[in-house]
Coordinates of C-alpha atoms in Angstrom, one line a residue:
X1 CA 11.8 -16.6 -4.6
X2 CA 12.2 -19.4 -1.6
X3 CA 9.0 -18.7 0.4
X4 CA 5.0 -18.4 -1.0
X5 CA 3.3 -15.5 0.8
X6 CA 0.1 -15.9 2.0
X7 CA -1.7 -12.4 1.2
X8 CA -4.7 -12.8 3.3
X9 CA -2.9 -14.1 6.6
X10 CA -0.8 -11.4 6.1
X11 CA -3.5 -8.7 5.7
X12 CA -5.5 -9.8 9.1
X13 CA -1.4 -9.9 10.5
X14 CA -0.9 -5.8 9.6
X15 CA -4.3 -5.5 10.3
X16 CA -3.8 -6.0 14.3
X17 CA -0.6 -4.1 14.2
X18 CA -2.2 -1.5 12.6
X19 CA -5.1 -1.4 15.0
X20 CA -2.7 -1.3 17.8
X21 CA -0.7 1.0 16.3
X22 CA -1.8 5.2 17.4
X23 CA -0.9 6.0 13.5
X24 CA -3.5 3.0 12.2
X25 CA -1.2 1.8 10.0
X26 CA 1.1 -1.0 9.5
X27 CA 3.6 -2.9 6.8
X28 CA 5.7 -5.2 5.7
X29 CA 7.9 -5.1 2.3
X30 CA 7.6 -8.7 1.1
X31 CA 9.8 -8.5 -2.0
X32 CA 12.4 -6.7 -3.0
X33 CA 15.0 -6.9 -6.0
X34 CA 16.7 -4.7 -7.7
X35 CA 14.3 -1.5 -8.5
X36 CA 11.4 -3.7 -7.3
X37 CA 10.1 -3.8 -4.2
X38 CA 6.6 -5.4 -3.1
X39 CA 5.0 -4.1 0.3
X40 CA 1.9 -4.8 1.9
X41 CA 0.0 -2.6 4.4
X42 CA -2.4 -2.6 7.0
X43 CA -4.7 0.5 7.4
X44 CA -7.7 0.9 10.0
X45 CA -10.8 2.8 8.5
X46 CA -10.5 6.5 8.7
X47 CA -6.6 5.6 7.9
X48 CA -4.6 7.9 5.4
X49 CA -1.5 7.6 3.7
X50 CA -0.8 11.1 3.4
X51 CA -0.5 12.8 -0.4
X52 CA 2.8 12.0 -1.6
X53 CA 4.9 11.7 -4.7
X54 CA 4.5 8.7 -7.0
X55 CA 7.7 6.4 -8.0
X56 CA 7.7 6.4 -12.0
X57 CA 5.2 3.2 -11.6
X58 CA 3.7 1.6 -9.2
X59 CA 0.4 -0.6 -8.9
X60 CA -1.8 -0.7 -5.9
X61 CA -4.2 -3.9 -5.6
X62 CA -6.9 -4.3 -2.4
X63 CA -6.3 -7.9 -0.7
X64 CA -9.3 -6.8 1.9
X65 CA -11.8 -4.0 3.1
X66 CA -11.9 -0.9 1.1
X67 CA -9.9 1.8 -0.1
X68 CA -10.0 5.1 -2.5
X69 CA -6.6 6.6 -4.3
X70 CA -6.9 9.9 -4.9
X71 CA -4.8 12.0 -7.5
X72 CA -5.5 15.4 -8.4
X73 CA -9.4 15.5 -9.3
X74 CA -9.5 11.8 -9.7
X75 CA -10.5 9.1 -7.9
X76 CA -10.8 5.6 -7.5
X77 CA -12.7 3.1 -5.0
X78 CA -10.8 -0.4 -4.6
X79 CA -12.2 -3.5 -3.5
X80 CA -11.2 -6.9 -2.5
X81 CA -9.2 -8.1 -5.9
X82 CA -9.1 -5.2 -7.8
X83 CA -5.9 -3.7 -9.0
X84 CA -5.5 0.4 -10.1
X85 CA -2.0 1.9 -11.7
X86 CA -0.7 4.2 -9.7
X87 CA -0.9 7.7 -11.5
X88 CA 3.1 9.2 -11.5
X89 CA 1.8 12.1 -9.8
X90 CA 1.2 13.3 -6.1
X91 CA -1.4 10.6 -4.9
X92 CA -3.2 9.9 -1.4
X93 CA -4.8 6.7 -0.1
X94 CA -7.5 6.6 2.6
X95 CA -9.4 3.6 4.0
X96 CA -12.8 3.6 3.6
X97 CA -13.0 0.5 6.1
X98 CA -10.2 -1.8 7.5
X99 CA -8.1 -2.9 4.8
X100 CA -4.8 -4.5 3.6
X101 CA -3.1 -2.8 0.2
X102 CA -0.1 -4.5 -2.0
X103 CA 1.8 -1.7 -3.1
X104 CA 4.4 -3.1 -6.2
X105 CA 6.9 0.0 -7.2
X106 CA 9.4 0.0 -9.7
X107 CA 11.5 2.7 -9.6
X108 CA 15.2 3.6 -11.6
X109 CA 16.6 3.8 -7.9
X110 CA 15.1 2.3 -5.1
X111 CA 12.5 4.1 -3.4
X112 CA 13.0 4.9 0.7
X113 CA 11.0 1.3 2.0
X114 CA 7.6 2.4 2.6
X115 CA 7.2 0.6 6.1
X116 CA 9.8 3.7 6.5
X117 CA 8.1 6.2 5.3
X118 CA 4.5 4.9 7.2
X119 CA 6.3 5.2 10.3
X120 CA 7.6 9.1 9.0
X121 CA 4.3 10.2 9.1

């Protein structure tokens, strides 16, 4: 890896995209080798990422704001720092305020780049 990422000048970056943006939502994959790939997104409060199917693992950590994944009946609130598995199951995310998500996936094949599938729908 050449370059350091700064996480939080990256948030407040997707951040204004995102808040400019009519779906609220924004990203950028940082990383990506082999089966791994590292993305960060930007969603406004009230923002969704759609329920969708779960790569065989996957983590999802807050950098800022707030956020809940939901999977089936279950539930969890993330906050600034804290860092949830991703259940392999059909999953949702909302933003409970403004708030910027690092998604890490690994995944046999690589999975379609999420900045791809944000701008799907």
């Amino acid at each position: 890896m050449d370059d350091i990422i700064d996480l939080p000048s990256l948030a407040a970056e997707l951040l204004d995209r995102a808040r400019q943006s009519s779906s609220g939502r924004a990203a950028k994959q940082v990383y990506a080798v082999g089966p791994l790939r590292t993305v960060v997104i930007g969603l406004t409060e009230g923002g969704q990422l759609a329920e969708h199917n779960a790569p065989p693992a996957a983590t999802l950590q807050c950098v800022t704001g707030n956020a809940r994944l939901v999977a089936g009946d279950r539930s969890w609130v993330l906050t600034p720092g804290q860092l949830v598995a991703i259940p392999p199951e059909r999953h949702s995310v909302d933003a409970l305020s403004d708030c910027a998500l690092l998604l890490s996936v690994a995944a046999d094949t690589p999975p379609t780049p999420v900045e791809e599938a944000i701008a799907a729908g």
